[in-house]
Tab-separated table of C-alpha atoms in Angstrom:
chain	number	residue	atom	x	y	z
A	1	MET	CA	78.018	105.224	114.614
A	2	LYS	CA	79.188	101.075	113.577
A	3	LYS	CA	75.636	100.067	113.364
A	4	ILE	CA	74.945	102.705	110.739
A	5	PHE	CA	77.982	101.442	108.917
A	6	SER	CA	77.197	97.669	109.033
A	7	PHE	CA	73.266	98.762	108.153
A	8	LEU	CA	75.025	100.705	104.779
A	9	PHE	CA	77.008	97.795	103.864
A	10	ALA	CA	74.320	95.180	104.349
A	11	SER	CA	72.284	97.388	102.123
A	12	LEU	CA	74.672	97.978	99.656
A	13	PHE	CA	75.367	94.414	99.526
A	14	LEU	CA	71.770	93.582	99.188
A	15	GLY	CA	71.027	96.132	96.376
A	16	THR	CA	74.174	94.845	94.648
A	17	LEU	CA	73.005	91.385	94.544
A	18	MET	CA	69.459	92.003	93.637
A	19	LEU	CA	70.576	94.134	91.017
A	20	TYR	CA	73.179	91.330	89.757
A	21	LEU	CA	70.135	88.666	90.118
A	22	HIS	CA	67.934	91.079	88.061
A	23	TRP	CA	70.440	91.759	84.936
A	24	GLN	CA	72.185	88.556	84.906
A	25	ALA	CA	70.151	85.399	85.950
A	26	GLY	CA	67.451	85.825	83.585
A	27	PHE	CA	63.454	85.465	83.676
A	28	VAL	CA	61.705	82.931	86.041
A	29	THR	CA	57.908	82.044	85.440
A	30	ILE	CA	55.729	80.964	88.773
A	31	SER	CA	52.778	79.090	87.878
A	32	TRP	CA	49.619	78.618	90.005
A	33	ARG	CA	46.510	77.114	89.122
A	34	ASP	CA	45.382	79.317	86.005
A	35	TYR	CA	47.941	82.344	87.236
A	36	GLN	CA	51.220	82.612	85.674
A	37	LEU	CA	53.780	85.215	86.743
A	38	GLU	CA	57.294	85.503	84.718
A	39	THR	CA	59.778	87.894	86.491
A	40	THR	CA	63.002	87.947	87.386
A	41	PHE	CA	65.285	86.322	90.162
A	42	GLY	CA	65.905	89.747	91.020
A	43	ILE	CA	62.303	90.590	91.686
A	44	LEU	CA	61.753	87.774	93.745
A	45	PHE	CA	64.830	88.234	95.953
A	46	LEU	CA	63.774	91.800	96.829
A	47	LEU	CA	60.185	90.244	97.698
A	48	LEU	CA	61.913	87.895	100.063
A	49	VAL	CA	63.758	90.586	101.693
A	50	ILE	CA	60.632	92.701	102.092
A	51	SER	CA	58.832	89.629	103.707
A	52	LEU	CA	61.467	88.715	105.771
A	53	PHE	CA	61.596	92.143	107.201
A	54	ILE	CA	57.962	92.463	107.728
A	55	LEU	CA	58.227	89.155	109.431
A	56	LYS	CA	60.664	90.657	111.972
A	57	ILE	CA	58.643	93.713	112.294
A	58	LEU	CA	55.600	91.722	113.432
A	59	ALA	CA	57.479	89.284	115.199
A	60	GLN	CA	58.678	92.088	117.513
A	61	ILE	CA	55.273	93.429	117.806
A	62	LEU	CA	53.791	90.326	118.924
A	63	HIS	CA	56.800	90.090	121.435
A	64	PHE	CA	55.730	93.610	122.759
A	65	ILE	CA	52.270	92.767	122.950
A	66	LEU	CA	52.554	89.260	124.758
A	67	ASN	CA	55.670	91.085	127.358
A	68	TRP	CA	53.743	94.532	127.366
A	69	ARG	CA	53.209	94.011	131.486
A	70	LYS	CA	57.438	93.343	131.924
A	71	TYR	CA	58.139	96.394	129.536
A	72	ASN	CA	55.830	98.390	131.497
A	73	GLN	CA	57.433	97.525	134.893
A	74	ALA	CA	61.020	97.993	133.557
A	75	ARG	CA	59.653	101.661	132.507
A	76	HIS	CA	58.594	101.999	135.927
A	77	ARG	CA	61.448	100.960	137.423
A	78	LYS	CA	63.689	103.251	135.774
A	79	LYS	CA	61.768	106.273	137.544
A	80	ILE	CA	62.232	104.857	140.952
A	81	PRO	CA	65.558	106.943	141.878
A	82	GLU	CA	63.598	110.193	140.667
A	83	VAL	CA	60.139	108.964	142.736
A	84	ILE	CA	62.658	108.554	145.939
A	85	LEU	CA	63.762	111.752	145.840
A	86	ASN	CA	60.838	113.028	145.662
A	87	VAL	CA	59.651	111.074	148.544
A	88	PHE	CA	62.646	112.936	150.287
A	89	MET	CA	61.841	116.775	148.924
A	90	ALA	CA	58.351	115.903	149.780
A	91	LEU	CA	59.108	114.828	153.600
A	92	GLU	CA	61.135	117.658	154.203
A	93	ARG	CA	59.133	120.374	152.612
A	94	GLY	CA	56.540	118.874	155.415
A	95	LEU	CA	53.847	117.100	152.748
A	96	PRO	CA	53.528	113.521	154.092
A	97	LYS	CA	50.172	112.773	151.999
A	98	ILE	CA	52.297	113.407	148.436
A	99	ALA	CA	55.204	111.181	150.442
A	100	LEU	CA	52.558	108.684	150.772
A	101	GLU	CA	51.509	108.561	147.459
A	102	LYS	CA	54.942	108.361	145.664
A	103	ALA	CA	55.656	105.496	148.314
A	104	THR	CA	52.980	103.753	146.724
A	105	PHE	CA	54.196	103.957	143.247
A	106	ILE	CA	57.980	102.307	144.697
A	107	GLN	CA	55.870	99.651	146.596
A	108	LYS	CA	53.923	98.586	143.484
A	109	HIS	CA	56.984	99.205	140.854
A	110	SER	CA	60.104	98.279	143.126
A	111	SER	CA	61.676	94.806	142.549
A	112	ILE	CA	63.365	95.301	146.297
A	113	ALA	CA	60.691	93.774	148.655
A	114	GLY	CA	60.718	96.425	151.693
A	115	LEU	CA	61.295	99.170	150.112
A	116	GLY	CA	58.265	101.149	149.358
A	117	GLU	CA	57.156	99.594	152.496
A	118	TYR	CA	59.683	101.924	154.299
A	119	PHE	CA	58.895	105.256	152.982
A	120	GLU	CA	55.294	104.602	153.596
A	121	ALA	CA	56.259	103.919	157.029
A	122	MET	CA	58.106	107.355	156.843
A	123	ALA	CA	55.045	109.112	155.272
A	124	LEU	CA	52.954	107.552	158.228
A	125	MET	CA	55.404	108.765	160.942
A	126	ALA	CA	55.424	112.328	159.358
A	127	LEU	CA	51.270	112.177	159.332
A	128	ASN	CA	51.728	111.044	163.276
A	129	ASP	CA	50.335	107.649	162.418
A	130	ASP	CA	53.510	106.067	164.782
A	131	GLU	CA	51.887	102.941	165.497
A	132	GLN	CA	51.226	101.807	162.087
A	133	ALA	CA	54.447	103.065	161.126
A	134	LYS	CA	56.369	101.051	163.951
A	135	THR	CA	53.892	97.709	162.592
A	136	ILE	CA	55.794	98.333	159.171
A	137	PHE	CA	58.798	99.375	160.551
A	138	LYS	CA	59.073	95.679	162.539
A	139	ILE	CA	57.626	93.682	159.910
A	140	MET	CA	60.513	94.827	157.774
A	141	THR	CA	63.174	93.665	160.038
A	142	THR	CA	62.111	90.057	158.750
A	143	PHE	CA	62.471	91.260	155.120
A	144	LYS	CA	65.684	89.871	153.641
A	145	GLY	CA	67.976	92.686	152.313
A	146	VAL	CA	65.920	95.454	153.663
A	147	GLU	CA	66.303	94.890	157.765
A	148	TYR	CA	68.625	97.409	158.075
A	149	LEU	CA	66.212	99.882	156.810
A	150	GLY	CA	63.469	98.145	159.245
A	151	TRP	CA	65.660	99.084	162.497
A	152	GLN	CA	66.833	102.326	161.237
A	153	GLY	CA	63.132	103.114	161.064
A	154	LEU	CA	62.617	102.106	164.683
A	155	ALA	CA	65.167	104.283	165.681
A	156	ARG	CA	64.115	107.188	163.617
A	157	LEU	CA	60.472	106.683	165.402
A	158	SER	CA	62.178	106.522	168.778
A	159	LEU	CA	64.202	109.834	168.253
A	160	LYS	CA	60.874	111.563	167.400
A	161	ASN	CA	59.625	110.298	170.675
A	162	ASP	CA	62.761	111.476	172.426
A	163	HIS	CA	63.378	107.963	173.592
A	164	GLN	CA	67.246	108.111	173.355
A	165	ALA	CA	68.590	104.574	174.792
A	166	GLN	CA	65.760	102.787	172.716
A	167	ALA	CA	66.902	104.832	169.312
A	168	GLN	CA	70.647	103.824	170.138
A	169	ALA	CA	69.824	100.184	170.722
A	170	TYR	CA	67.498	100.174	167.312
A	171	ALA	CA	70.812	101.487	165.643
A	172	GLU	CA	73.069	99.319	167.019
A	173	LYS	CA	70.994	96.761	165.339
A	174	ALA	CA	71.005	98.495	161.895
A	175	LEU	CA	74.778	98.465	162.253
A	176	GLN	CA	74.723	94.414	162.735
A	177	TYR	CA	73.369	94.448	158.657
A	178	PHE	CA	74.970	97.560	157.323
A	179	PRO	CA	78.333	98.148	159.711
A	180	ASN	CA	79.792	101.322	157.946
A	181	SER	CA	76.050	103.326	157.534
A	182	PRO	CA	76.953	106.485	158.313
A	183	TRP	CA	73.336	107.040	159.606
A	184	ALA	CA	73.639	104.751	162.264
A	185	LEU	CA	76.735	105.046	163.468
A	186	LYS	CA	76.318	108.938	163.766
A	187	THR	CA	73.402	108.164	165.579
A	188	ILE	CA	74.811	106.049	168.042
A	189	HIS	CA	77.602	108.650	168.491
A	190	GLU	CA	75.125	111.347	169.529
A	191	GLN	CA	72.853	109.648	171.516
A	192	ALA	CA	75.906	107.563	173.347
A	193	GLN	CA	77.496	111.038	174.325
A	194	MET	CA	74.157	111.977	175.392
A	195	LEU	CA	73.635	109.563	177.580
A	196	GLY	CA	76.907	109.729	178.642
A	197	ASP	CA	78.231	107.028	177.307
A	198	TYR	CA	81.548	108.349	176.137
A	199	LYS	CA	83.418	105.230	175.281
A	200	LYS	CA	80.648	104.144	172.880
A	201	ALA	CA	80.842	107.534	171.330
A	202	GLU	CA	84.258	107.679	170.878
A	203	GLN	CA	84.104	104.510	168.751
A	204	ALA	CA	81.429	105.156	166.857
A	205	LEU	CA	83.183	108.623	165.860
A	206	GLU	CA	86.352	106.853	165.114
A	207	GLN	CA	84.313	104.403	162.923
A	208	LEU	CA	82.831	107.733	161.294
A	209	LYS	CA	86.717	108.747	160.817
A	210	LYS	CA	87.492	105.805	159.035
A	211	ILE	CA	85.007	105.715	156.342
A	212	GLY	CA	85.635	109.643	156.077
A	213	TYR	CA	82.145	110.824	156.536
A	214	PHE	CA	82.963	114.303	158.396
A	215	GLU	CA	85.624	116.862	156.921
A	216	GLU	CA	88.664	117.030	158.948
A	217	GLU	CA	87.646	120.494	160.622
A	218	LEU	CA	84.233	119.192	161.481
A	219	LEU	CA	85.636	115.961	163.008
A	220	ARG	CA	87.889	117.658	165.011
A	221	GLU	CA	85.636	120.059	166.170
A	222	LYS	CA	83.301	116.446	167.540
A	223	LYS	CA	85.934	114.683	169.164
A	224	GLY	CA	86.840	118.332	171.124
A	225	ALA	CA	83.139	118.605	171.767
A	226	LEU	CA	83.101	114.872	172.825
A	227	LEU	CA	86.301	115.054	175.009
A	228	ALA	CA	85.037	118.150	176.804
A	229	GLY	CA	81.644	116.960	177.915
A	230	TRP	CA	83.746	113.531	178.891
A	231	ALA	CA	85.860	116.006	180.779
A	232	LYS	CA	82.962	117.392	182.341
A	233	SER	CA	81.490	114.335	183.221
A	234	LEU	CA	84.315	113.239	185.084
A	235	GLU	CA	84.381	116.311	186.988
A	236	GLY	CA	81.292	115.496	187.862
A	237	GLN	CA	82.704	112.083	189.004
A	238	GLN	CA	85.057	114.026	191.469
A	239	SER	CA	87.842	112.770	188.985
A	240	HIS	CA	89.536	115.727	188.344
A	241	LYS	CA	92.738	114.435	187.162
A	242	GLU	CA	91.302	112.085	184.439
A	243	ALA	CA	88.972	115.061	183.550
A	244	LEU	CA	91.884	117.619	183.019
A	245	SER	CA	93.852	114.577	180.928
A	246	ARG	CA	90.630	114.935	178.722
A	247	ALA	CA	90.083	118.444	178.594
A	248	ARG	CA	93.467	119.223	177.725
A	249	LYS	CA	93.341	116.574	174.848
A	250	ALA	CA	90.014	118.225	173.748
A	251	TYR	CA	91.427	121.709	173.303
A	252	ARG	CA	94.483	120.550	171.638
A	253	ILE	CA	92.442	118.753	169.417
A	254	HIS	CA	89.964	121.650	168.946
A	255	PRO	CA	90.968	125.192	170.828
A	256	GLY	CA	87.351	126.534	170.991
A	257	THR	CA	85.856	128.373	173.763
A	258	GLU	CA	83.582	125.409	175.114
A	259	GLU	CA	86.858	123.259	175.631
A	260	GLY	CA	89.133	126.065	176.411
A	261	LYS	CA	86.416	127.368	178.933
A	262	ILE	CA	85.920	123.815	180.703
A	263	LEU	CA	89.675	123.048	180.707
A	264	ALA	CA	89.639	126.574	182.694
A	265	GLU	CA	87.260	125.612	185.126
A	266	LEU	CA	89.430	122.823	185.782
A	267	HIS	CA	92.660	124.446	186.287
A	268	VAL	CA	90.416	127.054	188.841
A	269	LYS	CA	89.813	123.481	190.601
A	270	LEU	CA	93.020	122.278	190.696
A	271	LYS	CA	94.628	125.713	191.613
A	272	HIS	CA	96.534	125.846	188.865
A	273	ARG	CA	96.484	129.630	188.782
A	274	TRP	CA	98.690	130.602	186.640
A	275	ARG	CA	97.578	128.249	183.516
A	276	ALA	CA	94.191	129.238	184.604
A	277	GLN	CA	94.808	133.032	183.825
A	278	PHE	CA	96.835	132.006	180.425
A	279	LEU	CA	94.481	130.227	179.323
A	280	ILE	CA	91.150	132.621	180.249
A	281	LYS	CA	93.089	135.625	178.755
A	282	ARG	CA	93.466	133.654	175.655
A	283	LEU	CA	90.090	132.931	175.436
A	284	TRP	CA	88.664	136.402	176.057
A	285	LYS	CA	90.756	137.401	173.102
A	286	LEU	CA	89.177	135.313	170.753
A	287	LEU	CA	85.683	135.325	172.383
A	288	PRO	CA	84.693	137.483	175.509
A	289	ASP	CA	82.256	136.110	177.824
A	290	GLU	CA	80.553	136.375	181.205
A	291	ASP	CA	81.655	133.104	182.478
A	292	LEU	CA	85.238	133.803	181.490
A	293	LEU	CA	85.222	136.444	183.386
A	294	GLN	CA	83.730	135.162	186.627
A	295	LEU	CA	86.186	131.858	186.213
A	296	TYR	CA	89.028	135.038	186.116
A	297	LEU	CA	87.746	136.861	189.304
A	298	GLN	CA	87.841	133.394	190.993
A	299	VAL	CA	91.264	132.924	190.062
A	300	THR	CA	92.905	136.340	190.909
A	301	LYS	CA	90.756	136.901	193.993
A	302	PRO	CA	90.591	140.751	193.941
A	303	GLU	CA	90.245	142.683	197.541
A	304	THR	CA	88.768	145.153	196.942
A	305	PRO	CA	86.343	146.873	193.928
A	306	LEU	CA	89.269	148.990	192.977
A	307	LYS	CA	91.715	145.595	192.594
A	308	ALA	CA	88.985	143.967	190.587
A	309	TYR	CA	88.558	146.783	188.563
A	310	GLU	CA	92.217	146.799	187.667
A	311	GLU	CA	92.228	142.857	187.140
A	312	ILE	CA	89.693	143.084	184.206
A	313	GLN	CA	91.298	145.544	182.797
A	314	LYS	CA	94.164	143.592	182.102
A	315	LEU	CA	91.862	140.782	181.145
A	316	THR	CA	90.129	142.954	178.833
A	317	ALA	CA	93.307	144.635	177.701
A	318	GLN	CA	93.625	142.776	174.161
A	319	ASN	CA	89.468	143.118	173.201
A	320	GLN	CA	88.664	146.298	175.231
A	321	ASP	CA	86.533	147.310	171.995
A	322	HIS	CA	84.230	144.118	172.198
A	323	GLU	CA	80.829	144.828	174.091
A	324	VAL	CA	81.077	142.046	176.721
A	325	SER	CA	84.322	143.599	177.478
A	326	LEU	CA	83.189	146.977	177.740
A	327	VAL	CA	80.269	145.992	179.831
A	328	ALA	CA	82.262	144.622	182.178
A	329	LEU	CA	84.620	147.324	182.767
A	330	ALA	CA	81.952	149.677	182.862
A	331	GLU	CA	80.291	147.797	185.785
A	332	ALA	CA	84.070	147.335	187.652
A	333	ALA	CA	84.524	151.061	187.329
A	334	HIS	CA	81.089	151.648	189.086
A	335	LYS	CA	81.394	149.539	191.825
A	336	ALA	CA	84.521	151.101	191.771
A	337	HIS	CA	83.037	154.395	192.416
A	338	LEU	CA	84.853	155.565	189.014
A	339	TRP	CA	82.207	157.602	187.618
A	340	GLY	CA	84.389	159.342	184.555
A	341	ALA	CA	85.453	155.856	183.471
A	342	THR	CA	82.160	154.742	183.716
A	343	GLU	CA	80.690	157.116	181.486
A	344	GLU	CA	83.382	156.914	179.301
A	345	TYR	CA	82.892	153.283	178.828
A	346	LEU	CA	79.315	153.346	178.422
A	347	HIS	CA	79.762	155.966	176.051
A	348	GLN	CA	82.128	153.632	173.914
A	349	LEU	CA	79.473	150.688	174.262
A	350	ALA	CA	76.798	153.134	172.977
A	351	LYS	CA	78.886	153.795	169.466
A	352	ILE	CA	79.674	149.944	168.865
A	353	THR	CA	76.269	148.500	170.261
A	354	LYS	CA	73.594	147.472	167.878
A	355	ASP	CA	70.708	147.255	170.426
A	356	PRO	CA	70.176	150.466	172.055
A	357	THR	CA	68.281	149.237	175.060
A	358	LYS	CA	71.629	147.198	176.353
A	359	ILE	CA	72.914	151.109	177.539
A	360	ASN	CA	69.230	151.486	179.349
A	361	ILE	CA	68.922	148.060	180.836
A	362	LEU	CA	72.889	148.412	181.974
A	363	GLU	CA	72.146	152.088	183.349
A	364	LYS	CA	69.465	150.698	185.247
A	365	LYS	CA	71.796	148.084	186.730
A	366	LEU	CA	74.223	150.165	187.434
A	367	SER	CA	71.566	152.456	189.178
A	368	GLY	CA	70.576	149.663	191.295
A	369	TYR	CA	74.187	149.023	192.184
A	370	HIS	CA	74.361	152.669	193.195
A	371	SER	CA	71.322	152.728	195.257
A	372	LEU	CA	72.838	149.502	197.341
A	373	ASN	CA	75.617	151.234	197.905
C-alpha cells in the first residue's frame, strides 16, 4: 500500500510539472542539420521521463539475461524444502527410485554441500545398495556442516542390518556434531536398553526429557519400561534387593501391567507374601493374565485342587467377567471335580467371547485333564 501511494504521488508531481512546463515555459526549437523541431518544454520533459523509464526497463532486462543462471538457481532453491518432503514421502511409500530422482535435484540445486548426497544414500539404502550408500555416508562425515547427517546415515544403515552396537556407536558420533539431536538420543536410548547398558539408556532418556521430545505420559512409560528392564537384568545377576528398588521405582513412575508383573515376581522370590498377593490382585483387576495366575499360585501354595479353586475365586472376584478369569475358574473347578461350576463358567464364557473356537479348545483341554485323572 505504501508503494502504491508513493507511485501515485510521484505520478501526480511529474504530471503537474509537465503541464506547468507545457503551458508556462514557452516554446523551444531544436535544430539538427536541415531539420527543425518546435515544441514545448513540457513535451520535452515528458519525452525525457519516457526515455528514462525505457532505459530502466532495458537495464533490468539486460541484468536478468546476464544473471539468468543465478535467478534460475534461486527459483529452484525455493523448491528444495518441498522436494525434501517429497523424498521422505517417496521413501515411506516404498518408492525409492522416485526418491533418488528427487535427491538428484537437491544435489544439483542445494547450497548445502552433502545434503543431496544424504538423500541419495537414503534412496540407495532403500534399493538395498548398501555398499554404495555406506560409501556416500562415510564421505559425508568429512563434509563440513553435514558431518552429523553422515554419522546418522551410518547409524541407520547399521540398524537396517541389525548391528545394534555399531548403530549406537555411530549415533554417539552424530551426537558430537548435534548434541541435542532427538534422533541420535532416541537411537542411543533404544539400542543401549536392548544391549543392557541401562545407565547410558537412562542418560539419553534424561536428555530427551530436557529437550521435551516425549509427552509426559509417554516419557513415564519409557522410564518405567527402562527401570523394569533394569530390574529384570539385576534379578538375573542375583542382585535381588537392587532389582527390587528399580522395580518399585518403575511401578511408581508408570504403574503398568509389565512393570507390576516384574515387581510381583521379585516380591515372590524375596518371599514378600502379602505384598505379592496384594499387587497381583491389583494387577488382575487391571488386566488378567496367565503369568499373574501362576505367580499367585506360587504365593498362596494351595495344597489341594479345591484350595486352588478357592484361591482363584478370591483372585478373580474383582474381574470375574473377563475371559481370562472365566478360563482360570473353569480349569480350577474342573480340576477340583466341580462339574456344575465348570459348566457354568463355560456357559458364561460362551456369552462373552468373540472367538467361539476358544470354547472348543478349552473343552478339549478339560477333557484331557479328565482322562488323566
